[in-house]
Amino acid sequence: MPVETLTATYLVQLILGVYIVAMALSLVNYVVGEVVTIFATILGFSASMAIAYIVLSRNIVEPILGGFLLLDPLGAWGLIAVSIFGLVSAIYSIGYMRSEVKMEFAVGLEKLRWYYLFFNATMLAMVLSVLSNNIILLWVAVEATTLATAFLVGFHETTTALEAAWKYVVICGVGVGFALFGTALIYAIAVASGIPADQAMLWTGLIANHGSLAKSGLMFPLELGLLLVVFGYMVKAGLFPVHVWLPDAHSEAPSPISAILSGVIVKCALIAILRFYALANVLGLHELMANVLLVVGILSMLVGGMCIYVQRDIKRLFAYSTIDQVGLIATATGLGTGLGILAALMHIIYHALAKALAFLGSGLMLIHTKGKRDFEEVGGLLRARLKFTAAVVTLALLGLIAMPPAPSFFSKVYLFLAAADKSLPVLIAVFVSMIVAELALIQRSIVMVFGGIRGRRHEHGHGEEEEEKETVKAYEEKDLLSCKLACLLLAIIVAALFLLVQPYINLAGIVAKEVAFPLSYLAR
């Protein structure tokens, strides 16, 4: 094994080990949980960036740890997202969760040790999901992200939070159950085709032995298995019509968890879909899967965009925006071209960055306004003199609406070009669905940042208003330093990519080639 691959393997083991240790130590008390979580995410971020550099600079595709995990460009791409949001959310959580406890959103400080336990469990599951080569382990990891984050969604223990958590577990559990059935069907067909059992469980093994699968005469059940897998992971990704869990879960979770759910968790499911799309592609069975993703993606953009128009709750607005954006990624993948896959991969990370920043900014708004989420009460950040929060949310919204030269602008341009190659009706459908979503988000963005705060003078006297301002000031100085630091770090990354578009496109292109042409990578 080359020294670079060996180094990356050791770094993967380090990441997995440090999150397991952090889970155990988090139970000591909440202060230890905070410290070990910060340490684990810093170490995880550093190791992940080193792995991504090694893999992407050398185009490595190498099974490791007995074939259970895989070093490859697609996994490295996902690992970048996981590590960034893990670190930022961990920093943000310190001040934000303490502030929530003080405002009686949670039951007490000691409960935070359970928060950090499940936070680290989520990080471990996400790392495994993006690096899995074993298709059974992939399913286990994706399901583990559901179970770990379900406790975090219901962390506040309110009726709505617990209902959202149960809805999340039940719907995603049933959906991912379809993925398990499809995975088992693919494995059974692979073994029946003469592929060794150990290779039949591996994504690289299935790709390398695609000829045996193609000659098996079992193409219909194989295609059925692939469709079941895609449907199951579609539920986890929050695509229409199986999206109903997403607005509740994302809006009821604490803001740092909302950022992870919207920024990374749904992307883990999309990366799983891309792996099976690559398998379908080499088997010549991608056309039906692509058409399903195309139709579902366009409908998700339309539904997400229309729901944004009627939302008054800030966090639910961002949640419906996620449905729109994952619909865009599914549409780009479903177009079935290299340009479409490039657009999807570019959008996976940049949307994650911008959406996470939006949720973290909304968390600052919740603290400033004592939990108010209605546009009628919190619209107009600049008029409220919350300039830092306004700047954070504005930058996030510029990324979400694809303001040039954001990478999201170029990913949407590539999407249009890929749709134009497909057919005129597809181009029109993509254009209309995208315009609906963009106009809705722009309209809400203007109200959020520039619209006046209404209703406050009718609800409070002058003395109460001054008291509220003092409370806001106290939270800013004592509790929100870590929140602002996390927002600042993420904002720097989002803004930097405005200036580094070409290198970003080049890196996404490396990953797109693996998804579109996996055989050429495995043959080297």
CSV table of N, CA and C in Angstrom, one decimal, residues 58-191:
chain,number,residue,atom,x,y,z
A,58,ARG,N,-4.4,13.0,-5.6
A,58,ARG,CA,-3.9,11.8,-6.3
A,58,ARG,C,-4.9,10.9,-6.9
A,59,ASN,N,-6.2,11.3,-6.8
A,59,ASN,CA,-7.3,10.6,-7.4
A,59,ASN,C,-7.3,9.1,-6.9
A,60,ILE,N,-7.2,9.0,-5.6
A,60,ILE,CA,-7.1,7.6,-5.0
A,60,ILE,C,-8.5,7.0,-4.9
A,61,VAL,N,-8.6,5.7,-5.3
A,61,VAL,CA,-9.7,4.9,-5.0
A,61,VAL,C,-9.2,3.6,-4.4
A,62,GLU,N,-9.3,3.5,-3.1
A,62,GLU,CA,-8.6,2.4,-2.4
A,62,GLU,C,-9.5,1.9,-1.2
A,63,PRO,N,-10.0,0.6,-1.3
A,63,PRO,CA,-10.7,0.1,-0.1
A,63,PRO,C,-9.7,0.0,1.1
A,64,ILE,N,-10.2,0.2,2.3
A,64,ILE,CA,-9.3,0.1,3.5
A,64,ILE,C,-10.1,-0.6,4.6
A,65,LEU,N,-9.4,-1.0,5.6
A,65,LEU,CA,-9.9,-1.6,6.8
A,65,LEU,C,-10.8,-2.8,6.4
A,66,GLY,N,-10.2,-3.7,5.6
A,66,GLY,CA,-10.9,-4.9,5.2
A,66,GLY,C,-12.0,-4.7,4.2
A,67,GLY,N,-11.9,-3.6,3.5
A,67,GLY,CA,-12.9,-3.3,2.5
A,67,GLY,C,-14.1,-2.6,3.0
A,68,PHE,N,-14.2,-2.5,4.3
A,68,PHE,CA,-15.5,-1.8,4.9
A,68,PHE,C,-15.6,-0.4,4.5
A,69,LEU,N,-14.4,0.3,4.5
A,69,LEU,CA,-14.4,1.7,4.1
A,69,LEU,C,-13.6,1.9,2.8
A,70,LEU,N,-13.8,3.1,2.3
A,70,LEU,CA,-13.2,3.4,1.0
A,70,LEU,C,-12.6,4.8,0.9
A,71,LEU,N,-11.4,4.9,0.5
A,71,LEU,CA,-10.8,6.2,0.2
A,71,LEU,C,-11.0,6.5,-1.2
A,72,ASP,N,-11.9,7.5,-1.5
A,72,ASP,CA,-12.1,7.9,-2.9
A,72,ASP,C,-12.6,9.3,-2.9
A,73,PRO,N,-12.6,10.0,-4.1
A,73,PRO,CA,-13.0,11.4,-4.2
A,73,PRO,C,-14.4,11.7,-3.7
A,74,LEU,N,-15.4,10.8,-3.9
A,74,LEU,CA,-16.7,11.1,-3.4
A,74,LEU,C,-16.8,11.1,-1.9
A,75,GLY,N,-16.1,10.1,-1.3
A,75,GLY,CA,-16.1,10.0,0.1
A,75,GLY,C,-15.3,11.2,0.7
A,76,ALA,N,-14.2,11.6,0.1
A,76,ALA,CA,-13.5,12.8,0.5
A,76,ALA,C,-14.3,14.1,0.5
A,77,TRP,N,-15.1,14.2,-0.6
A,77,TRP,CA,-16.0,15.3,-0.7
A,77,TRP,C,-17.0,15.4,0.4
A,78,GLY,N,-17.6,14.3,0.7
A,78,GLY,CA,-18.5,14.2,1.9
A,78,GLY,C,-17.8,14.5,3.2
A,79,LEU,N,-16.6,14.0,3.3
A,79,LEU,CA,-15.8,14.2,4.6
A,79,LEU,C,-15.5,15.6,4.8
A,80,ILE,N,-15.2,16.4,3.7
A,80,ILE,CA,-15.0,17.8,3.9
A,80,ILE,C,-16.2,18.5,4.5
A,81,ALA,N,-17.4,18.2,4.0
A,81,ALA,CA,-18.6,18.8,4.6
A,81,ALA,C,-18.8,18.4,6.0
A,82,VAL,N,-18.7,17.1,6.3
A,82,VAL,CA,-18.9,16.6,7.7
A,82,VAL,C,-18.0,17.3,8.7
A,83,SER,N,-16.7,17.4,8.3
A,83,SER,CA,-15.7,18.0,9.3
A,83,SER,C,-15.9,19.5,9.5
A,84,ILE,N,-16.2,20.2,8.4
A,84,ILE,CA,-16.5,21.6,8.6
A,84,ILE,C,-17.6,21.9,9.5
A,85,PHE,N,-18.8,21.2,9.3
A,85,PHE,CA,-20.0,21.5,10.1
A,85,PHE,C,-19.9,20.9,11.4
A,86,GLY,N,-19.1,19.8,11.6
A,86,GLY,CA,-18.9,19.3,12.9
A,86,GLY,C,-18.2,20.3,13.8
A,87,LEU,N,-17.1,20.9,13.3
A,87,LEU,CA,-16.3,21.9,14.1
A,87,LEU,C,-17.1,23.1,14.3
A,88,VAL,N,-17.7,23.7,13.3
A,88,VAL,CA,-18.5,24.9,13.5
A,88,VAL,C,-19.7,24.7,14.5
A,89,SER,N,-20.4,23.6,14.3
A,89,SER,CA,-21.5,23.4,15.2
A,89,SER,C,-21.1,23.1,16.6
A,90,ALA,N,-20.0,22.5,16.8
A,90,ALA,CA,-19.5,22.3,18.2
A,90,ALA,C,-19.1,23.6,18.9
A,91,ILE,N,-18.5,24.5,18.2
A,91,ILE,CA,-18.1,25.8,18.7
A,91,ILE,C,-19.4,26.5,19.0
A,92,TYR,N,-20.3,26.5,18.1
A,92,TYR,CA,-21.6,27.3,18.2
A,92,TYR,C,-22.4,26.7,19.4
A,93,SER,N,-22.4,25.4,19.6
A,93,SER,CA,-23.2,24.8,20.6
A,93,SER,C,-22.9,25.2,22.0
A,94,ILE,N,-21.6,25.6,22.3
A,94,ILE,CA,-21.3,25.9,23.7
A,94,ILE,C,-22.1,27.1,24.2
A,95,GLY,N,-22.1,28.2,23.5
A,95,GLY,CA,-22.8,29.4,23.9
A,95,GLY,C,-24.3,29.3,23.7
A,96,TYR,N,-24.7,28.7,22.6
A,96,TYR,CA,-26.1,28.6,22.2
A,96,TYR,C,-26.9,27.7,23.2
A,97,MET,N,-26.3,26.5,23.4
A,97,MET,CA,-27.1,25.6,24.3
A,97,MET,C,-27.1,26.1,25.7
A,98,ARG,N,-26.1,26.8,26.2
A,98,ARG,CA,-26.2,27.4,27.5
A,98,ARG,C,-27.2,28.5,27.6
A,99,SER,N,-27.3,29.2,26.5
A,99,SER,CA,-28.3,30.3,26.4
A,99,SER,C,-29.7,29.7,26.4
A,100,GLU,N,-29.9,28.6,25.7
A,100,GLU,CA,-31.2,28.0,25.7
A,100,GLU,C,-31.6,27.5,27.1
A,101,VAL,N,-30.7,26.9,27.8
A,101,VAL,CA,-31.0,26.4,29.1
A,101,VAL,C,-31.4,27.6,30.0
A,102,LYS,N,-30.7,28.7,29.9
A,102,LYS,CA,-31.0,29.9,30.7
A,102,LYS,C,-32.4,30.4,30.4
A,103,MET,N,-32.8,30.3,29.1
A,103,MET,CA,-34.1,30.8,28.7
A,103,MET,C,-35.2,29.7,28.9
A,104,GLU,N,-34.8,28.6,29.6
A,104,GLU,CA,-35.7,27.5,29.9
A,104,GLU,C,-36.2,26.8,28.6
A,105,PHE,N,-35.4,26.7,27.6
A,105,PHE,CA,-35.8,26.0,26.4
A,105,PHE,C,-35.4,24.5,26.6
A,106,ALA,N,-34.5,24.2,27.6
A,106,ALA,CA,-34.2,22.8,27.9
A,106,ALA,C,-34.3,22.6,29.4
A,107,VAL,N,-34.0,21.5,29.9
A,107,VAL,CA,-34.4,21.2,31.3
A,107,VAL,C,-33.2,21.6,32.3
A,108,GLY,N,-32.0,21.6,31.9
A,108,GLY,CA,-30.9,22.0,32.8
A,108,GLY,C,-29.6,21.7,32.2
A,109,LEU,N,-28.6,22.3,32.8
A,109,LEU,CA,-27.2,22.2,32.2
A,109,LEU,C,-26.7,20.8,32.2
A,110,GLU,N,-27.0,20.0,33.2
A,110,GLU,CA,-26.5,18.6,33.2
A,110,GLU,C,-27.1,17.8,32.0
A,111,LYS,N,-28.2,18.2,31.5
A,111,LYS,CA,-28.8,17.5,30.4
A,111,LYS,C,-27.9,17.6,29.1
A,112,LEU,N,-27.0,18.6,29.1
A,112,LEU,CA,-26.2,18.9,28.0
A,112,LEU,C,-25.2,17.8,27.8
A,113,ARG,N,-24.9,17.0,28.8
A,113,ARG,CA,-23.9,15.9,28.5
A,113,ARG,C,-24.5,14.9,27.6
A,114,TRP,N,-25.9,14.7,27.6
A,114,TRP,CA,-26.5,13.8,26.6
A,114,TRP,C,-26.5,14.5,25.3
A,115,TYR,N,-26.6,15.8,25.2
A,115,TYR,CA,-26.5,16.5,24.0
A,115,TYR,C,-25.2,16.2,23.3
A,116,TYR,N,-24.1,16.3,24.0
A,116,TYR,CA,-22.8,16.1,23.4
A,116,TYR,C,-22.5,14.6,23.1
A,117,LEU,N,-23.1,13.7,23.9
A,117,LEU,CA,-23.0,12.3,23.6
A,117,LEU,C,-23.6,12.0,22.2
A,118,PHE,N,-24.8,12.5,22.0
A,118,PHE,CA,-25.5,12.2,20.7
A,118,PHE,C,-24.9,13.1,19.6
A,119,PHE,N,-24.3,14.2,19.9
A,119,PHE,CA,-23.6,15.0,18.9
A,119,PHE,C,-22.5,14.2,18.3
A,120,ASN,N,-21.6,13.7,19.2
A,120,ASN,CA,-20.5,12.9,18.8
A,120,ASN,C,-20.9,11.6,18.1
A,121,ALA,N,-22.0,11.0,18.5
A,121,ALA,CA,-22.5,9.8,17.8
A,121,ALA,C,-22.9,10.2,16.4
A,122,THR,N,-23.5,11.3,16.2
A,122,THR,CA,-23.9,11.8,14.9
A,122,THR,C,-22.7,12.0,14.0
A,123,MET,N,-21.7,12.6,14.6
A,123,MET,CA,-20.4,12.8,13.8
A,123,MET,C,-19.8,11.5,13.4
A,124,LEU,N,-19.8,10.5,14.3
A,124,LEU,CA,-19.3,9.2,13.9
A,124,LEU,C,-20.1,8.5,12.8
A,125,ALA,N,-21.4,8.6,12.9
A,125,ALA,CA,-22.3,8.0,11.9
A,125,ALA,C,-22.1,8.6,10.6
A,126,MET,N,-22.0,10.0,10.6
A,126,MET,CA,-21.8,10.7,9.3
A,126,MET,C,-20.5,10.3,8.6
A,127,VAL,N,-19.4,10.2,9.4
A,127,VAL,CA,-18.1,9.8,8.8
A,127,VAL,C,-18.2,8.5,8.2
A,128,LEU,N,-18.8,7.5,8.9
A,128,LEU,CA,-19.0,6.2,8.4
A,128,LEU,C,-19.8,6.2,7.1
A,129,SER,N,-20.9,7.0,7.1
A,129,SER,CA,-21.8,6.9,5.9
A,129,SER,C,-21.1,7.4,4.6
A,130,VAL,N,-20.3,8.5,4.7
A,130,VAL,CA,-19.6,9.0,3.5
A,130,VAL,C,-18.4,8.2,3.1
A,131,LEU,N,-17.9,7.4,4.0
A,131,LEU,CA,-16.7,6.6,3.7
A,131,LEU,C,-17.0,5.1,3.5
A,132,SER,N,-18.2,4.7,3.7
A,132,SER,CA,-18.6,3.3,3.6
A,132,SER,C,-18.4,2.7,2.2
A,133,ASN,N,-17.7,1.6,2.1
A,133,ASN,CA,-17.6,0.8,0.9
A,133,ASN,C,-18.5,-0.4,0.9
A,134,ASN,N,-18.8,-0.9,2.2
A,134,ASN,CA,-19.7,-2.0,2.4
A,134,ASN,C,-21.1,-1.4,2.4
A,135,ILE,N,-21.9,-2.0,1.5
A,135,ILE,CA,-23.3,-1.4,1.3
A,135,ILE,C,-24.2,-1.7,2.5
A,136,ILE,N,-23.9,-2.7,3.3
A,136,ILE,CA,-24.7,-2.9,4.5
A,136,ILE,C,-24.3,-1.9,5.6
A,137,LEU,N,-23.0,-1.7,5.7
A,137,LEU,CA,-22.5,-0.7,6.6
A,137,LEU,C,-23.0,0.7,6.3
A,138,LEU,N,-23.1,1.0,5.0
A,138,LEU,CA,-23.6,2.2,4.5
A,138,LEU,C,-25.1,2.4,5.1
A,139,TRP,N,-25.9,1.4,4.9
A,139,TRP,CA,-27.2,1.4,5.4
A,139,TRP,C,-27.2,1.7,7.0
A,140,VAL,N,-26.4,0.9,7.7
A,140,VAL,CA,-26.3,1.0,9.1
A,140,VAL,C,-25.9,2.4,9.5
A,141,ALA,N,-25.0,3.0,8.8
A,141,ALA,CA,-24.5,4.4,9.2
A,141,ALA,C,-25.6,5.4,8.9
A,142,VAL,N,-26.3,5.3,7.8
A,142,VAL,CA,-27.3,6.3,7.5
A,142,VAL,C,-28.5,6.1,8.5
A,143,GLU,N,-28.8,4.9,8.9
A,143,GLU,CA,-29.8,4.7,9.9
A,143,GLU,C,-29.4,5.2,11.3
A,144,ALA,N,-28.1,5.1,11.6
A,144,ALA,CA,-27.5,5.6,12.8
A,144,ALA,C,-27.6,7.1,12.9
A,145,THR,N,-27.5,7.8,11.8
A,145,THR,CA,-27.6,9.2,11.8
A,145,THR,C,-29.1,9.6,12.2
A,146,THR,N,-30.0,8.8,11.8
A,146,THR,CA,-31.4,9.1,12.2
A,146,THR,C,-31.6,8.9,13.7
A,147,LEU,N,-31.1,7.8,14.2
A,147,LEU,CA,-31.3,7.5,15.6
A,147,LEU,C,-30.6,8.5,16.5
A,148,ALA,N,-29.4,8.8,16.2
A,148,ALA,CA,-28.6,9.8,17.0
A,148,ALA,C,-29.2,11.2,17.0
A,149,THR,N,-29.6,11.6,15.8
A,149,THR,CA,-30.1,13.0,15.7
A,149,THR,C,-31.6,13.1,16.2
A,150,ALA,N,-32.3,12.0,16.3
A,150,ALA,CA,-33.7,12.0,16.8
A,150,ALA,C,-33.7,12.5,18.2
A,151,PHE,N,-32.7,12.1,19.0
A,151,PHE,CA,-32.7,12.5,20.4
A,151,PHE,C,-32.4,14.0,20.5
A,152,LEU,N,-31.6,14.5,19.5
A,152,LEU,CA,-31.3,16.0,19.5
A,152,LEU,C,-32.5,16.8,19.0
A,153,VAL,N,-33.2,16.2,18.0
A,153,VAL,CA,-34.4,16.9,17.5
A,153,VAL,C,-35.4,17.1,18.7
A,154,GLY,N,-35.6,16.1,19.5
A,154,GLY,CA,-36.5,16.2,20.6
A,154,GLY,C,-35.9,16.7,21.9
A,155,PHE,N,-34.7,17.3,21.8
A,155,PHE,CA,-34.0,17.7,23.0
A,155,PHE,C,-34.7,18.7,23.9
A,156,HIS,N,-35.6,19.5,23.4
A,156,HIS,CA,-36.3,20.5,24.2
A,156,HIS,C,-37.4,19.9,25.0
A,157,GLU,N,-37.8,18.7,24.6
A,157,GLU,CA,-38.9,17.9,25.3
A,157,GLU,C,-40.2,18.6,25.3
A,158,THR,N,-40.5,19.6,24.4
A,158,THR,CA,-41.8,20.1,24.2
A,158,THR,C,-42.6,19.2,23.4
A,159,THR,N,-43.9,19.4,23.4
A,159,THR,CA,-44.8,18.5,22.7
A,159,THR,C,-44.5,18.5,21.2
A,160,THR,N,-44.3,19.7,20.7
A,160,THR,CA,-43.9,19.8,19.2
A,160,THR,C,-42.6,19.2,18.9
A,161,ALA,N,-41.6,19.3,19.8
A,161,ALA,CA,-40.3,18.7,19.5
A,161,ALA,C,-40.3,17.2,19.6
A,162,LEU,N,-41.0,16.7,20.6
A,162,LEU,CA,-41.1,15.2,20.7
A,162,LEU,C,-41.9,14.6,19.5
A,163,GLU,N,-43.0,15.3,19.1
A,163,GLU,CA,-43.7,14.9,17.9
A,163,GLU,C,-42.9,14.9,16.7
A,164,ALA,N,-42.1,16.0,16.5
A,164,ALA,CA,-41.2,16.1,15.3
A,164,ALA,C,-40.2,14.9,15.4
A,165,ALA,N,-39.6,14.6,16.6
A,165,ALA,CA,-38.6,13.5,16.7
A,165,ALA,C,-39.2,12.2,16.3
A,166,TRP,N,-40.5,11.9,16.8
A,166,TRP,CA,-41.1,10.6,16.5
A,166,TRP,C,-41.4,10.6,15.0
A,167,LYS,N,-41.9,11.6,14.4
A,167,LYS,CA,-42.2,11.7,13.0
A,167,LYS,C,-40.9,11.4,12.2
A,168,TYR,N,-39.9,12.0,12.6
A,168,TYR,CA,-38.5,11.8,12.0
A,168,TYR,C,-38.1,10.4,12.0
A,169,VAL,N,-38.2,9.8,13.2
A,169,VAL,CA,-37.8,8.4,13.4
A,169,VAL,C,-38.6,7.4,12.5
A,170,VAL,N,-39.9,7.6,12.6
A,170,VAL,CA,-40.9,6.6,12.0
A,170,VAL,C,-40.8,6.7,10.5
A,171,ILE,N,-40.8,8.0,9.9
A,171,ILE,CA,-40.9,8.1,8.5
A,171,ILE,C,-39.5,7.7,7.9
A,172,CYS,N,-38.4,8.2,8.5
A,172,CYS,CA,-37.1,7.9,8.0
A,172,CYS,C,-36.8,6.4,8.2
A,173,GLY,N,-37.2,5.9,9.3
A,173,GLY,CA,-37.0,4.5,9.6
A,173,GLY,C,-37.7,3.6,8.6
A,174,VAL,N,-38.9,3.9,8.2
A,174,VAL,CA,-39.6,3.1,7.2
A,174,VAL,C,-39.0,3.3,5.9
A,175,GLY,N,-38.6,4.5,5.5
A,175,GLY,CA,-38.0,4.8,4.2
A,175,GLY,C,-36.7,4.1,4.1
A,176,VAL,N,-35.8,4.2,5.1
A,176,VAL,CA,-34.5,3.5,5.0
A,176,VAL,C,-34.7,2.0,5.1
A,177,GLY,N,-35.8,1.6,5.6
A,177,GLY,CA,-36.1,0.1,5.5
A,177,GLY,C,-36.2,-0.4,4.1
A,178,PHE,N,-36.8,0.5,3.2
A,178,PHE,CA,-36.9,0.1,1.8
A,178,PHE,C,-35.4,0.0,1.3
A,179,ALA,N,-34.6,0.9,1.7
A,179,ALA,CA,-33.2,0.9,1.2
A,179,ALA,C,-32.5,-0.4,1.7
A,180,LEU,N,-32.8,-0.9,2.9
A,180,LEU,CA,-32.3,-2.2,3.4
A,180,LEU,C,-32.7,-3.3,2.5
A,181,PHE,N,-34.0,-3.4,2.2
A,181,PHE,CA,-34.6,-4.4,1.4
A,181,PHE,C,-33.9,-4.4,0.0
A,182,GLY,N,-33.8,-3.2,-0.6
A,182,GLY,CA,-33.1,-3.1,-1.9
A,182,GLY,C,-31.7,-3.5,-1.8
A,183,THR,N,-31.0,-3.2,-0.7
A,183,THR,CA,-29.6,-3.6,-0.5
A,183,THR,C,-29.4,-5.1,-0.5
A,184,ALA,N,-30.3,-5.7,0.3
A,184,ALA,CA,-30.3,-7.2,0.5
A,184,ALA,C,-30.6,-7.8,-0.9
A,185,LEU,N,-31.5,-7.3,-1.7
A,185,LEU,CA,-31.8,-7.8,-3.0
A,185,LEU,C,-30.6,-7.7,-3.9
A,186,ILE,N,-30.0,-6.6,-3.9
A,186,ILE,CA,-28.8,-6.5,-4.8
A,186,ILE,C,-27.7,-7.5,-4.3
A,187,TYR,N,-27.5,-7.6,-3.0
A,187,TYR,CA,-26.5,-8.6,-2.6
A,187,TYR,C,-26.8,-10.0,-3.0
A,188,ALA,N,-28.1,-10.4,-2.8
A,188,ALA,CA,-28.5,-11.7,-3.2
A,188,ALA,C,-28.3,-12.0,-4.7
A,189,ILE,N,-28.6,-11.0,-5.5
A,189,ILE,CA,-28.5,-11.2,-7.0
A,189,ILE,C,-27.0,-11.3,-7.3
A,190,ALA,N,-26.2,-10.5,-6.6
A,190,ALA,CA,-24.7,-10.5,-6.9
A,190,ALA,C,-24.1,-11.9,-6.5
A,191,VAL,N,-24.5,-12.5,-5.4
A,191,VAL,CA,-24.0,-13.8,-5.0
A,191,VAL,C,-24.5,-14.8,-6.0
